[in-house]
Amino acid sequence: MSNSDDLSVLMRAARNGDDEAYRQLLGRVAIWLRGVARRGLARAGRGIGDSEDIVQETLLAMHLKRDTWDEAQPLEPWLHAIARHKLVDHLRRRGFHDHLDIDDHAGTLAAPEAGEAGTAADTRQILSGLSERQRRIVEAISIEGHSARDVGSTLSMTEGAVRVTLHRALRALAVAYRKERP
């Protein structure tokens, strides 16, 4: 978006009650948002027909959250973050799931060098550093391919709690792996 300093000036004035500045800001931001929404939908392999919905949701969020913008910062990154979240929300509501067929990229994947490939014993050893619950969640989701919802039902946990536990376990595994392989 060009002239982001101008947009910041307009937002400051609008927050201070200048209706004309707010009208100008909305008009300029809407034009920019249309391009952002169209590009995001195209990257997701979707038609641009829903771009205006995303623009309107973003403008509404901008209006409702305008007091959260730090006036010492440029406006554009703040707006871009809101637009990205609205695009992702829109795609999720429409059932979008990003899938990559590994067979399409098999030729580009590098084979491990001699001695680099992990063994089942290596995997068990690194997983042994996790708590029992973390280990079960990592194995169920990352190795066996179960969903967080299914694992949550099995372990009497909410789906959100499973995701948080998985994230923490994977972070711990990454730390352990880096310590083992400097």
GROMACS .gro file of N, CA and C in nm:
model
  546
    1MET      N    1   0.087  -0.116   0.000
    1MET     CA    2   0.000   0.000   0.000
    1MET      C    3   0.092   0.122   0.000
    2SER      N    4   0.066   0.214  -0.087
    2SER     CA    5   0.152   0.332  -0.093
    2SER      C    6   0.107   0.436   0.008
    3ASN      N    7   0.201   0.521   0.043
    3ASN     CA    8   0.173   0.632   0.135
    3ASN      C    9   0.119   0.583   0.269
    4SER      N   10   0.185   0.484   0.328
    4SER     CA   11   0.135   0.431   0.455
    4SER      C   12   0.144   0.536   0.565
    5ASP      N   13   0.237   0.635   0.550
    5ASP     CA   14   0.241   0.745   0.647
    5ASP      C   15   0.112   0.825   0.641
    6ASP      N   16   0.062   0.846   0.516
    6ASP     CA   17  -0.064   0.919   0.500
    6ASP      C   18  -0.178   0.844   0.567
    7LEU      N   19  -0.178   0.710   0.554
    7LEU     CA   20  -0.283   0.630   0.616
    7LEU      C   21  -0.275   0.639   0.768
    8SER      N   22  -0.155   0.640   0.820
    8SER     CA   23  -0.138   0.654   0.964
    8SER      C   24  -0.192   0.788   1.012
    9VAL      N   25  -0.166   0.893   0.933
    9VAL     CA   26  -0.216   1.026   0.967
    9VAL      C   27  -0.369   1.025   0.965
   10LEU      N   28  -0.426   0.964   0.863
   10LEU     CA   29  -0.572   0.956   0.853
   10LEU      C   30  -0.631   0.878   0.970
   11MET      N   31  -0.567   0.768   1.008
   11MET     CA   32  -0.619   0.688   1.120
   11MET      C   33  -0.612   0.767   1.250
   12ARG      N   34  -0.502   0.838   1.271
   12ARG     CA   35  -0.491   0.921   1.393
   12ARG      C   36  -0.604   1.025   1.398
   13ALA      N   37  -0.626   1.090   1.284
   13ALA     CA   38  -0.732   1.192   1.279
   13ALA      C   39  -0.868   1.128   1.300
   14ALA      N   40  -0.890   1.012   1.240
   14ALA     CA   41  -1.019   0.943   1.256
   14ALA      C   42  -1.041   0.903   1.402
   15ARG      N   43  -0.936   0.857   1.467
   15ARG     CA   44  -0.949   0.820   1.609
   15ARG      C   45  -0.978   0.942   1.696
   16ASN      N   46  -0.943   1.059   1.646
   16ASN     CA   47  -0.970   1.184   1.720
   16ASN      C   48  -1.103   1.247   1.678
   17GLY      N   49  -1.185   1.173   1.601
   17GLY     CA   50  -1.319   1.220   1.569
   17GLY      C   51  -1.337   1.286   1.434
   18ASP      N   52  -1.237   1.283   1.348
   18ASP     CA   53  -1.249   1.345   1.216
   18ASP      C   54  -1.318   1.248   1.120
   19ASP      N   55  -1.448   1.273   1.094
   19ASP     CA   56  -1.527   1.183   1.010
   19ASP      C   57  -1.478   1.179   0.865
   20GLU      N   58  -1.435   1.291   0.813
   20GLU     CA   59  -1.387   1.297   0.674
   20GLU      C   60  -1.257   1.215   0.661
   21ALA      N   61  -1.169   1.224   0.758
   21ALA     CA   62  -1.046   1.145   0.756
   21ALA      C   63  -1.080   0.996   0.760
   22TYR      N   64  -1.179   0.960   0.839
   22TYR     CA   65  -1.217   0.819   0.850
   22TYR      C   66  -1.277   0.770   0.718
   23ARG      N   67  -1.359   0.853   0.652
   23ARG     CA   68  -1.416   0.816   0.523
   23ARG      C   69  -1.305   0.795   0.420
   24GLN      N   70  -1.209   0.885   0.416
   24GLN     CA   71  -1.097   0.871   0.323
   24GLN      C   72  -1.016   0.745   0.354
   25LEU      N   73  -0.991   0.722   0.482
   25LEU     CA   74  -0.915   0.604   0.523
   25LEU      C   75  -0.985   0.476   0.477
   26LEU      N   76  -1.114   0.465   0.502
   26LEU     CA   77  -1.188   0.346   0.463
   26LEU      C   78  -1.184   0.325   0.312
   27GLY      N   79  -1.199   0.431   0.237
   27GLY     CA   80  -1.195   0.420   0.091
   27GLY      C   81  -1.061   0.370   0.041
   28ARG      N   82  -0.954   0.428   0.091
   28ARG     CA   83  -0.820   0.388   0.047
   28ARG      C   84  -0.784   0.248   0.092
   29VAL      N   85  -0.820   0.215   0.216
   29VAL     CA   86  -0.789   0.082   0.268
   29VAL      C   87  -0.871  -0.024   0.194
   30ALA      N   88  -0.995   0.005   0.160
   30ALA     CA   89  -1.080  -0.092   0.090
   30ALA      C   90  -1.019  -0.130  -0.045
   31ILE      N   91  -0.967  -0.032  -0.116
   31ILE     CA   92  -0.904  -0.059  -0.246
   31ILE      C   93  -0.786  -0.153  -0.227
   32TRP      N   94  -0.702  -0.125  -0.131
   32TRP     CA   95  -0.585  -0.208  -0.103
   32TRP      C   96  -0.628  -0.349  -0.060
   33LEU      N   97  -0.730  -0.356   0.026
   33LEU     CA   98  -0.776  -0.485   0.077
   33LEU      C   99  -0.830  -0.575  -0.034
   34ARG      N  100  -0.893  -0.517  -0.134
   34ARG     CA  101  -0.945  -0.599  -0.244
   34ARG      C  102  -0.832  -0.676  -0.312
   35GLY      N  103  -0.720  -0.609  -0.333
   35GLY     CA  104  -0.605  -0.678  -0.392
   35GLY      C  105  -0.549  -0.785  -0.300
   36VAL      N  106  -0.539  -0.754  -0.171
   36VAL     CA  107  -0.488  -0.851  -0.074
   36VAL      C  108  -0.578  -0.975  -0.071
   37ALA      N  109  -0.709  -0.953  -0.066
   37ALA     CA  110  -0.804  -1.065  -0.059
   37ALA      C  111  -0.800  -1.148  -0.187
   38ARG      N  112  -0.796  -1.083  -0.301
   38ARG     CA  113  -0.792  -1.157  -0.428
   38ARG      C  114  -0.666  -1.241  -0.441
   39ARG      N  115  -0.552  -1.181  -0.404
   39ARG     CA  116  -0.427  -1.256  -0.412
   39ARG      C  117  -0.429  -1.375  -0.315
   40GLY      N  118  -0.480  -1.353  -0.194
   40GLY     CA  119  -0.486  -1.461  -0.095
   40GLY      C  120  -0.576  -1.574  -0.141
   41LEU      N  121  -0.691  -1.540  -0.197
   41LEU     CA  122  -0.782  -1.644  -0.248
   41LEU      C  123  -0.719  -1.719  -0.365
   42ALA      N  124  -0.652  -1.645  -0.453
   42ALA     CA  125  -0.587  -1.710  -0.567
   42ALA      C  126  -0.476  -1.804  -0.521
   43ARG      N  127  -0.396  -1.762  -0.422
   43ARG     CA  128  -0.290  -1.849  -0.370
   43ARG      C  129  -0.348  -1.976  -0.309
   44ALA      N  130  -0.469  -1.966  -0.256
   44ALA     CA  131  -0.534  -2.083  -0.196
   44ALA      C  132  -0.609  -2.165  -0.299
   45GLY      N  133  -0.599  -2.124  -0.427
   45GLY     CA  134  -0.666  -2.198  -0.532
   45GLY      C  135  -0.816  -2.174  -0.536
   46ARG      N  136  -0.860  -2.062  -0.484
   46ARG     CA  137  -1.002  -2.028  -0.479
   46ARG      C  138  -1.032  -1.914  -0.575
   47GLY      N  139  -1.155  -1.904  -0.617
   47GLY     CA  140  -1.198  -1.793  -0.701
   47GLY      C  141  -1.202  -1.665  -0.620
   48ILE      N  142  -1.201  -1.554  -0.690
   48ILE     CA  143  -1.197  -1.424  -0.620
   48ILE      C  144  -1.336  -1.373  -0.585
   49GLY      N  145  -1.440  -1.452  -0.610
   49GLY     CA  146  -1.576  -1.410  -0.586
   49GLY      C  147  -1.606  -1.370  -0.443
   50ASP      N  148  -1.536  -1.428  -0.347
   50ASP     CA  149  -1.560  -1.398  -0.206
   50ASP      C  150  -1.472  -1.285  -0.153
   51SER      N  151  -1.396  -1.222  -0.239
   51SER     CA  152  -1.301  -1.121  -0.191
   51SER      C  153  -1.371  -1.004  -0.122
   52GLU      N  154  -1.488  -0.964  -0.171
   52GLU     CA  155  -1.557  -0.850  -0.110
   52GLU      C  156  -1.603  -0.884   0.032
   53ASP      N  157  -1.640  -1.010   0.056
   53ASP     CA  158  -1.677  -1.052   0.193
   53ASP      C  159  -1.558  -1.034   0.287
   54ILE      N  160  -1.441  -1.074   0.240
   54ILE     CA  161  -1.320  -1.063   0.322
   54ILE      C  162  -1.287  -0.917   0.346
   55VAL      N  163  -1.302  -0.834   0.244
   55VAL     CA  164  -1.278  -0.690   0.258
   55VAL      C  165  -1.369  -0.632   0.365
   56GLN      N  166  -1.498  -0.663   0.357
   56GLN     CA  167  -1.593  -0.607   0.453
   56GLN      C  168  -1.566  -0.656   0.595
   57GLU      N  169  -1.533  -0.785   0.610
   57GLU     CA  170  -1.500  -0.837   0.743
   57GLU      C  171  -1.376  -0.770   0.799
   58THR      N  172  -1.278  -0.744   0.712
   58THR     CA  173  -1.154  -0.678   0.756
   58THR      C  174  -1.181  -0.533   0.796
   59LEU      N  175  -1.262  -0.463   0.717
   59LEU     CA  176  -1.295  -0.325   0.751
   59LEU      C  177  -1.372  -0.317   0.883
   60LEU      N  178  -1.462  -0.412   0.904
   60LEU     CA  179  -1.536  -0.415   1.030
   60LEU      C  180  -1.441  -0.441   1.147
   61ALA      N  181  -1.350  -0.537   1.130
   61ALA     CA  182  -1.252  -0.566   1.236
   61ALA      C  183  -1.163  -0.445   1.261
   62MET      N  184  -1.123  -0.377   1.154
   62MET     CA  185  -1.042  -0.256   1.169
   62MET      C  186  -1.118  -0.152   1.252
   63HIS      N  187  -1.245  -0.136   1.223
   63HIS     CA  188  -1.327  -0.040   1.296
   63HIS      C  189  -1.338  -0.078   1.443
   64LEU      N  190  -1.368  -0.205   1.468
   64LEU     CA  191  -1.389  -0.250   1.606
   64LEU      C  192  -1.260  -0.250   1.688
   65LYS      N  193  -1.148  -0.274   1.622
   65LYS     CA  194  -1.019  -0.287   1.691
   65LYS      C  195  -0.928  -0.166   1.674
   66ARG      N  196  -0.981  -0.056   1.620
   66ARG     CA  197  -0.894   0.059   1.589
   66ARG      C  198  -0.821   0.113   1.711
   67ASP      N  199  -0.876   0.092   1.829
   67ASP     CA  200  -0.808   0.141   1.950
   67ASP      C  201  -0.689   0.054   1.989
   68THR      N  202  -0.672  -0.060   1.924
   68THR     CA  203  -0.557  -0.146   1.955
   68THR      C  204  -0.434  -0.110   1.872
   69TRP      N  205  -0.452  -0.027   1.770
   69TRP     CA  206  -0.338   0.012   1.687
   69TRP      C  207  -0.249   0.107   1.766
   70ASP      N  208  -0.121   0.080   1.765
   70ASP     CA  209  -0.021   0.163   1.831
   70ASP      C  210   0.015   0.278   1.737
   71GLU      N  211  -0.021   0.399   1.774
   71GLU     CA  212   0.001   0.515   1.687
   71GLU      C  213   0.148   0.540   1.655
   72ALA      N  214   0.238   0.485   1.734
   72ALA     CA  215   0.381   0.503   1.707
   72ALA      C  216   0.429   0.410   1.594
   73GLN      N  217   0.343   0.316   1.554
   73GLN     CA  218   0.378   0.219   1.450
   73GLN      C  219   0.306   0.253   1.320
   74PRO      N  220   0.360   0.209   1.206
   74PRO     CA  221   0.288   0.230   1.080
   74PRO      C  222   0.157   0.150   1.080
   75LEU      N  223   0.060   0.198   1.009
   75LEU     CA  224  -0.072   0.134   1.006
   75LEU      C  225  -0.074   0.008   0.920
   76GLU      N  226   0.003   0.007   0.813
   76GLU     CA  227  -0.003  -0.102   0.715
   76GLU      C  228   0.021  -0.241   0.775
   77PRO      N  229   0.124  -0.265   0.854
   77PRO     CA  230   0.143  -0.401   0.909
   77PRO      C  231   0.025  -0.444   0.998
   78TRP      N  232  -0.030  -0.352   1.072
   78TRP     CA  233  -0.145  -0.381   1.158
   78TRP      C  234  -0.264  -0.422   1.071
   79LEU      N  235  -0.289  -0.348   0.965
   79LEU     CA  236  -0.399  -0.382   0.874
   79LEU      C  237  -0.373  -0.514   0.802
   80HIS      N  238  -0.250  -0.535   0.763
   80HIS     CA  239  -0.216  -0.659   0.691
   80HIS      C  240  -0.241  -0.781   0.781
   81ALA      N  241  -0.208  -0.770   0.909
   81ALA     CA  242  -0.232  -0.882   1.001
   81ALA      C  243  -0.381  -0.910   1.013
   82ILE      N  244  -0.461  -0.806   1.024
   82ILE     CA  245  -0.606  -0.825   1.033
   82ILE      C  246  -0.657  -0.891   0.905
   83ALA      N  247  -0.613  -0.842   0.789
   83ALA     CA  248  -0.658  -0.897   0.662
   83ALA      C  249  -0.620  -1.044   0.648
   84ARG      N  250  -0.500  -1.077   0.690
   84ARG     CA  251  -0.456  -1.217   0.681
   84ARG      C  252  -0.542  -1.306   0.769
   85HIS      N  253  -0.571  -1.262   0.890
   85HIS     CA  254  -0.654  -1.342   0.980
   85HIS      C  255  -0.795  -1.359   0.923
   86LYS      N  256  -0.849  -1.255   0.864
   86LYS     CA  257  -0.984  -1.264   0.805
   86LYS      C  258  -0.985  -1.357   0.685
   87LEU      N  259  -0.879  -1.356   0.606
   87LEU     CA  260  -0.868  -1.448   0.493
   87LEU      C  261  -0.863  -1.592   0.544
   88VAL      N  262  -0.780  -1.618   0.642
   88VAL     CA  263  -0.769  -1.753   0.697
   88VAL      C  264  -0.902  -1.798   0.758
   89ASP      N  265  -0.967  -1.710   0.832
   89ASP     CA  266  -1.099  -1.743   0.889
   89ASP      C  267  -1.198  -1.777   0.778
   90HIS      N  268  -1.199  -1.700   0.673
   90HIS     CA  269  -1.289  -1.723   0.561
   90HIS      C  270  -1.262  -1.860   0.497
   91LEU      N  271  -1.135  -1.890   0.473
   91LEU     CA  272  -1.101  -2.018   0.412
   91LEU      C  273  -1.139  -2.135   0.503
   92ARG      N  274  -1.118  -2.120   0.631
   92ARG     CA  275  -1.156  -2.227   0.724
   92ARG      C  276  -1.307  -2.250   0.724
   93ARG      N  277  -1.383  -2.141   0.724
   93ARG     CA  278  -1.529  -2.155   0.721
   93ARG      C  279  -1.576  -2.227   0.596
   94ARG      N  280  -1.502  -2.212   0.488
   94ARG     CA  281  -1.538  -2.276   0.361
   94ARG      C  282  -1.480  -2.416   0.349
   95GLY      N  283  -1.418  -2.465   0.456
   95GLY     CA  284  -1.366  -2.602   0.456
   95GLY      C  285  -1.235  -2.618   0.383
   96PHE      N  286  -1.160  -2.511   0.370
   96PHE     CA  287  -1.032  -2.519   0.300
   96PHE      C  288  -0.928  -2.589   0.388
   97HIS      N  289  -0.863  -2.687   0.329
   97HIS     CA  290  -0.752  -2.755   0.396
   97HIS      C  291  -0.639  -2.762   0.295
   98ASP      N  292  -0.524  -2.720   0.334
   98ASP     CA  293  -0.409  -2.719   0.245
   98ASP      C  294  -0.343  -2.856   0.249
   99HIS      N  295  -0.351  -2.926   0.138
   99HIS     CA  296  -0.292  -3.060   0.129
   99HIS      C  297  -0.183  -3.059   0.023
  100LEU      N  298  -0.079  -3.128   0.051
  100LEU     CA  299   0.032  -3.141  -0.042
  100LEU      C  300   0.056  -3.288  -0.064
  101ASP      N  301   0.048  -3.332  -0.188
  101ASP     CA  302   0.072  -3.472  -0.221
  101ASP      C  303   0.223  -3.494  -0.230
  102ILE      N  304   0.275  -3.570  -0.137
  102ILE     CA  305   0.420  -3.591  -0.131
  102ILE      C  306   0.473  -3.663  -0.254
  103ASP      N  307   0.388  -3.744  -0.320
  103ASP     CA  308   0.432  -3.813  -0.440
  103ASP      C  309   0.468  -3.716  -0.552
  104ASP      N  310   0.403  -3.599  -0.553
  104ASP     CA  311   0.434  -3.498  -0.654
  104ASP      C  312   0.574  -3.441  -0.637
  105HIS      N  313   0.632  -3.456  -0.518
  105HIS     CA  314   0.762  -3.396  -0.488
  105HIS      C  315   0.867  -3.499  -0.452
  106ALA      N  316   0.839  -3.625  -0.475
  106ALA     CA  317   0.931  -3.732  -0.436
  106ALA      C  318   1.068  -3.716  -0.499
  107GLY      N  319   1.072  -3.669  -0.622
  107GLY     CA  320   1.201  -3.654  -0.690
  107GLY      C  321   1.286  -3.542  -0.634
  108THR      N  322   1.226  -3.448  -0.564
  108THR     CA  323   1.301  -3.335  -0.511
  108THR      C  324   1.345  -3.355  -0.367
  109LEU      N  325   1.297  -3.461  -0.304
  109LEU     CA  326   1.334  -3.486  -0.165
  109LEU      C  327   1.470  -3.553  -0.160
  110ALA      N  328   1.556  -3.502  -0.079
  110ALA     CA  329   1.691  -3.557  -0.068
  110ALA      C  330   1.689  -3.680   0.020
  111ALA      N  331   1.760  -3.782  -0.022
  111ALA     CA  332   1.774  -3.901   0.061
  111ALA      C  333   1.876  -3.873   0.169
  112PRO      N  334   1.857  -3.928   0.288
  112PRO     CA  335   1.953  -3.904   0.395
  112PRO      C  336   2.088  -3.966   0.360
  113GLU      N  337   2.192  -3.900   0.405
  113GLU     CA  338   2.327  -3.952   0.383
  113GLU      C  339   2.350  -4.071   0.476
  114ALA      N  340   2.451  -4.149   0.446
  114ALA     CA  341   2.481  -4.267   0.527
  114ALA      C  342   2.499  -4.228   0.672
  115GLY      N  343   2.436  -4.302   0.761
  115GLY     CA  344   2.448  -4.275   0.904
  115GLY      C  345   2.357  -4.165   0.953
  116GLU      N  346   2.287  -4.098   0.862
  116GLU     CA  347   2.201  -3.987   0.902
  116GLU      C  348   2.058  -4.031   0.928
  117ALA      N  349   2.016  -4.139   0.862
  117ALA     CA  350   1.879  -4.184   0.876
  117ALA      C  351   1.852  -4.232   1.018
  118GLY      N  352   1.739  -4.191   1.072
  118GLY     CA  353   1.701  -4.230   1.207
  118GLY      C  354   1.648  -4.373   1.209
  119THR      N  355   1.670  -4.439   1.316
  119THR     CA  356   1.618  -4.574   1.332
  119THR      C  357   1.502  -4.570   1.429
  120ALA      N  358   1.431  -4.681   1.437
  120ALA     CA  359   1.320  -4.690   1.532
  120ALA      C  360   1.372  -4.671   1.674
  121ALA      N  361   1.493  -4.720   1.700
  121ALA     CA  362   1.551  -4.704   1.834
  121ALA      C  363   1.579  -4.556   1.864
  122ASP      N  364   1.626  -4.482   1.762
  122ASP     CA  365   1.649  -4.339   1.780
  122ASP      C  366   1.518  -4.267   1.813
  123THR      N  367   1.414  -4.305   1.741
  123THR     CA  368   1.284  -4.243   1.763
  123THR      C  369   1.234  -4.273   1.903
  124ARG      N  370   1.243  -4.397   1.945
  124ARG     CA  371   1.199  -4.434   2.080
  124ARG      C  372   1.279  -4.360   2.186
  125GLN      N  373   1.409  -4.346   2.162
  125GLN     CA  374   1.495  -4.278   2.259
  125GLN      C  375   1.456  -4.131   2.273
  126ILE      N  376   1.435  -4.063   2.162
  126ILE     CA  377   1.403  -3.922   2.170
  126ILE      C  378   1.262  -3.901   2.227
  127LEU      N  379   1.168  -3.991   2.196
  127LEU     CA  380   1.033  -3.982   2.251
  127LEU      C  381   1.030  -4.014   2.400
  128SER      N  382   1.128  -4.089   2.447
  128SER     CA  383   1.130  -4.127   2.589
  128SER      C  384   1.151  -4.006   2.681
  129GLY      N  385   1.199  -3.896   2.626
  129GLY     CA  386   1.219  -3.776   2.706
  129GLY      C  387   1.090  -3.699   2.732
  130LEU      N  388   0.982  -3.742   2.669
  130LEU     CA  389   0.852  -3.677   2.688
  130LEU      C  390   0.773  -3.743   2.800
  131SER      N  391   0.677  -3.670   2.853
  131SER     CA  392   0.586  -3.732   2.950
  131SER      C  393   0.502  -3.835   2.876
  132GLU      N  394   0.440  -3.924   2.949
  132GLU     CA  395   0.359  -4.030   2.889
  132GLU      C  396   0.248  -3.970   2.802
  133ARG      N  397   0.180  -3.868   2.852
  133ARG     CA  398   0.070  -3.807   2.777
  133ARG      C  399   0.123  -3.741   2.649
  134GLN      N  400   0.234  -3.668   2.660
  134GLN     CA  401   0.291  -3.604   2.542
  134GLN      C  402   0.332  -3.708   2.438
  135ARG      N  403   0.396  -3.815   2.485
  135ARG     CA  404   0.441  -3.920   2.394
  135ARG      C  405   0.322  -3.982   2.321
  136ARG      N  406   0.215  -4.012   2.394
  136ARG     CA  407   0.096  -4.073   2.333
  136ARG      C  408   0.034  -3.980   2.229
  137ILE      N  409   0.032  -3.851   2.259
  137ILE     CA  410  -0.027  -3.755   2.166
  137ILE      C  411   0.059  -3.743   2.041
  138VAL      N  412   0.191  -3.732   2.058
  138VAL     CA  413   0.280  -3.723   1.942
  138VAL      C  414   0.268  -3.847   1.855
  139GLU      N  415   0.270  -3.964   1.916
  139GLU     CA  416   0.258  -4.087   1.839
  139GLU      C  417   0.124  -4.095   1.766
  140ALA      N  418   0.016  -4.062   1.836
  140ALA     CA  419  -0.117  -4.074   1.776
  140ALA      C  420  -0.136  -3.977   1.660
  141ILE      N  421  -0.090  -3.854   1.675
  141ILE     CA  422  -0.114  -3.753   1.570
  141ILE      C  423  -0.004  -3.757   1.465
  142SER      N  424   0.120  -3.749   1.507
  142SER     CA  425   0.230  -3.734   1.411
  142SER      C  426   0.272  -3.864   1.343
  143ILE      N  427   0.255  -3.974   1.412
  143ILE     CA  428   0.301  -4.101   1.354
  143ILE      C  429   0.183  -4.181   1.298
  144GLU      N  430   0.075  -4.192   1.376
  144GLU     CA  431  -0.039  -4.273   1.335
  144GLU      C  432  -0.140  -4.195   1.251
  145GLY      N  433  -0.135  -4.062   1.255
  145GLY     CA  434  -0.221  -3.981   1.171
  145GLY      C  435  -0.361  -3.955   1.223
  146HIS      N  436  -0.384  -3.972   1.352
  146HIS     CA  437  -0.515  -3.944   1.409
  146HIS      C  438  -0.536  -3.794   1.423
  147SER      N  439  -0.662  -3.752   1.428
  147SER     CA  440  -0.692  -3.610   1.446
  147SER      C  441  -0.683  -3.573   1.593
  148ALA      N  442  -0.666  -3.444   1.619
  148ALA     CA  443  -0.662  -3.395   1.757
  148ALA      C  444  -0.794  -3.424   1.828
  149ARG      N  445  -0.903  -3.415   1.755
  149ARG     CA  446  -1.035  -3.444   1.813
  149ARG      C  447  -1.043  -3.590   1.859
  150ASP      N  448  -0.997  -3.682   1.772
  150ASP     CA  449  -1.002  -3.825   1.807
  150ASP      C  450  -0.912  -3.855   1.927
  151VAL      N  451  -0.793  -3.797   1.926
  151VAL     CA  452  -0.700  -3.819   2.037
  151VAL      C  453  -0.758  -3.762   2.166
  152GLY      N  454  -0.820  -3.646   2.156
  152GLY     CA  455  -0.882  -3.585   2.272
  152GLY      C  456  -0.990  -3.674   2.331
  153SER      N  457  -1.071  -3.733   2.245
  153SER     CA  458  -1.176  -3.824   2.292
  153SER      C  459  -1.116  -3.945   2.362
  154THR      N  460  -1.012  -3.999   2.304
  154THR     CA  461  -0.946  -4.117   2.361
  154THR      C  462  -0.884  -4.085   2.497
  155LEU      N  463  -0.824  -3.967   2.511
  155LEU     CA  464  -0.752  -3.931   2.633
  155LEU      C  465  -0.834  -3.844   2.729
  156SER      N  466  -0.963  -3.825   2.697
  156SER     CA  467  -1.051  -3.741   2.779
  156SER      C  468  -0.995  -3.598   2.794
  157MET      N  469  -0.957  -3.542   2.680
  157MET     CA  470  -0.904  -3.406   2.675
  157MET      C  471  -0.980  -3.329   2.568
  158THR      N  472  -0.982  -3.197   2.581
  158THR     CA  473  -1.041  -3.117   2.474
  158THR      C  474  -0.945  -3.115   2.356
  159GLU      N  475  -1.000  -3.087   2.239
  159GLU     CA  476  -0.917  -3.078   2.119
  159GLU      C  477  -0.810  -2.971   2.135
  160GLY      N  478  -0.847  -2.858   2.196
  160GLY     CA  479  -0.751  -2.749   2.218
  160GLY      C  480  -0.638  -2.792   2.310
  161ALA      N  481  -0.672  -2.866   2.416
  161ALA     CA  482  -0.569  -2.912   2.509
  161ALA      C  483  -0.474  -3.010   2.439
  162VAL      N  484  -0.528  -3.091   2.349
  162VAL     CA  485  -0.443  -3.185   2.274
  162VAL      C  486  -0.346  -3.107   2.186
  163ARG      N  487  -0.397  -3.004   2.119
  163ARG     CA  488  -0.311  -2.924   2.030
  163ARG      C  489  -0.200  -2.852   2.108
  164VAL      N  490  -0.236  -2.798   2.224
  164VAL     CA  491  -0.136  -2.730   2.307
  164VAL      C  492  -0.029  -2.830   2.353
  165THR      N  493  -0.073  -2.947   2.398
  165THR     CA  494   0.020  -3.049   2.444
  165THR      C  495   0.109  -3.096   2.329
  166LEU      N  496   0.051  -3.114   2.211
  166LEU     CA  497   0.130  -3.154   2.093
  166LEU      C  498   0.234  -3.048   2.061
  167HIS      N  499   0.194  -2.923   2.061
  167HIS     CA  500   0.288  -2.814   2.031
  167HIS      C  501   0.405  -2.814   2.130
  168ARG      N  502   0.373  -2.826   2.257
  168ARG     CA  503   0.479  -2.826   2.359
  168ARG      C  504   0.570  -2.948   2.345
  169ALA      N  505   0.511  -3.061   2.314
  169ALA     CA  506   0.590  -3.183   2.297
  169ALA      C  507   0.683  -3.171   2.177
  170LEU      N  508   0.632  -3.118   2.067
  170LEU     CA  509   0.716  -3.103   1.948
  170LEU      C  510   0.828  -3.004   1.971
  171ARG      N  511   0.798  -2.899   2.047
  171ARG     CA  512   0.903  -2.802   2.080
  171ARG      C  513   1.011  -2.871   2.166
  172ALA      N  514   0.970  -2.953   2.262
  172ALA     CA  515   1.066  -3.025   2.346
  172ALA      C  516   1.148  -3.123   2.262
  173LEU      N  517   1.084  -3.188   2.166
  173LEU     CA  518   1.156  -3.280   2.078
  173LEU      C  519   1.259  -3.206   1.992
  174ALA      N  520   1.223  -3.089   1.945
  174ALA     CA  521   1.316  -3.010   1.864
  174ALA      C  522   1.438  -2.971   1.946
  175VAL      N  523   1.415  -2.931   2.071
  175VAL     CA  524   1.527  -2.895   2.159
  175VAL      C  525   1.615  -3.017   2.183
  176ALA      N  526   1.554  -3.130   2.210
  176ALA     CA  527   1.630  -3.254   2.236
  176ALA      C  528   1.708  -3.295   2.113
  177TYR      N  529   1.648  -3.282   1.997
  177TYR     CA  530   1.714  -3.320   1.872
  177TYR      C  531   1.835  -3.233   1.846
  178ARG      N  532   1.820  -3.101   1.869
  178ARG     CA  533   1.933  -3.009   1.847
  178ARG      C  534   2.047  -3.037   1.943
  179LYS      N  535   2.016  -3.077   2.064
  179LYS     CA  536   2.121  -3.109   2.161
  179LYS      C  537   2.196  -3.234   2.119
  180GLU      N  538   2.122  -3.329   2.060
  180GLU     CA  539   2.182  -3.456   2.020
  180GLU      C  540   2.265  -3.442   1.893
  181ARG      N  541   2.227  -3.351   1.804
  181ARG     CA  542   2.294  -3.333   1.675
  181ARG      C  543   2.336  -3.187   1.659
  182PRO      N  544   2.451  -3.152   1.714
  182PRO     CA  545   2.495  -3.011   1.710
  182PRO      C  546   2.524  -2.961   1.571
   0.00000   0.00000   0.00000
